[in-house]
Coordinates of C-alpha atoms in Angstrom, one line a residue:
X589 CA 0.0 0.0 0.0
X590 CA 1.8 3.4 -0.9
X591 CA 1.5 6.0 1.4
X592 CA 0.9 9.8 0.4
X593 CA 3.2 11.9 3.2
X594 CA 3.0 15.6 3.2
X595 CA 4.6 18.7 5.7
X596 CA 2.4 20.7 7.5
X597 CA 2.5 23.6 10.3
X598 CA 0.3 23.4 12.6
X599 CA -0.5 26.5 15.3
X600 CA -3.0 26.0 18.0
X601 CA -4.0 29.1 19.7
X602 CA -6.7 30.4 22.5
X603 CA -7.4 33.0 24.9
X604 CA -5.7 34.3 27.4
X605 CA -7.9 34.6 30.4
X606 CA -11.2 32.9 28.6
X607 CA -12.6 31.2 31.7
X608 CA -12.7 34.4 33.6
X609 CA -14.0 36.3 30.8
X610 CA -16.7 34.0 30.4
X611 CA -17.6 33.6 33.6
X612 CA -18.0 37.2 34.0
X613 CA -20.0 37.6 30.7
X614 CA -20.7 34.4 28.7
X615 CA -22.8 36.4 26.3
X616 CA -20.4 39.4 25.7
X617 CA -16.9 37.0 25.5
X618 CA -18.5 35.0 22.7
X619 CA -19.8 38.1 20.9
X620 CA -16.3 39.8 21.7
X621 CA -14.3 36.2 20.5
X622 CA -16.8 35.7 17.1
X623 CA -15.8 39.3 15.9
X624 CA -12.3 39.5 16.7
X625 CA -12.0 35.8 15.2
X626 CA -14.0 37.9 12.1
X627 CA -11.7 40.6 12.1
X628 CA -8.4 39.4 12.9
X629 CA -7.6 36.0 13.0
X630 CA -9.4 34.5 9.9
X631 CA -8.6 37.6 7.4
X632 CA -4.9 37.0 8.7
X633 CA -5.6 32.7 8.1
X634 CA -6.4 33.2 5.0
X635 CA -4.0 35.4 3.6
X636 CA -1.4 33.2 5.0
X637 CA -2.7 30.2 3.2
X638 CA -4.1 28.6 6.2
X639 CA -6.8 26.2 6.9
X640 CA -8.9 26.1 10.2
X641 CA -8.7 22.4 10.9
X642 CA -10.6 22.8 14.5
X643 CA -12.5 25.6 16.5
X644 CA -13.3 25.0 20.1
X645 CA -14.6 27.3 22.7
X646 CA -11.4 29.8 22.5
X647 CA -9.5 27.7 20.6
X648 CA -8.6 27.3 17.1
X649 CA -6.4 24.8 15.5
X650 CA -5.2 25.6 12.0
X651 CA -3.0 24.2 9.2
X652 CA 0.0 25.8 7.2
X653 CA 1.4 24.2 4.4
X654 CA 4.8 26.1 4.4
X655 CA 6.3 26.9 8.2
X656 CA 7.3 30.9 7.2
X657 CA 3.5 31.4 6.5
X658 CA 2.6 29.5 10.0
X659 CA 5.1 31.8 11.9
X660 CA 4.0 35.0 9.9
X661 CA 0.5 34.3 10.6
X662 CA 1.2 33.8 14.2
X663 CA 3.2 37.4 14.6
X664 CA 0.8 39.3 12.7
X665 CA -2.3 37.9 14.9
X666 CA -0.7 39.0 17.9
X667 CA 1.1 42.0 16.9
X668 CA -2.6 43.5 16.0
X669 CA -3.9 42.0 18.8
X670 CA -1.7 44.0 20.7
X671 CA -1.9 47.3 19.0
X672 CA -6.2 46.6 19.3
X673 CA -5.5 45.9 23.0
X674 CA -3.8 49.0 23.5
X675 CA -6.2 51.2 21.8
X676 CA -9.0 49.9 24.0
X677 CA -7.2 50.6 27.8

């Protein structure tokens, strides 16, 4: 039997603090996690060539085929993440 073998990235990544945050407001940390996965994260997936293998509660697992796109992806998230964090104190 021949066997097809192929690279991939993987990152997994979730939210700092998300038990808290939901306990203090289920409602409001979903809405806040759908539109920053919206606005951030999945614009930033895709243009990285990604593909969302997995979402869980905070979590999402996703799939890079080249290692330099994984790692770009990654940086870029939480760089704007960051800057967006900063603007809201």
């Amino acid at each position: 039997m021949s066997q097809t073998r192929r690279l991939a990235a993987i990152v997994a990544a979730d939210v700092a603090g998300y038990s808290r945050l939901v306990g203090a407001d289920e409602e409001g940390t979903l809405a806040a996690l759908t539109a920053l996965r919206r606005e951030f994260a999945h614009p930033k997936i895709e243009e990285h060539h990604g593909r969302i293998v997995r979402t869980t509660g905070d979590g999402l697992l996703v799939e890079f085929a080249s290692v330099v796109d994984a790692v770009r992806c990654a940086v870029e998230v939480q760089r704007d993440m960051a800057q967006r964090n900063d603007r809201c104190r």
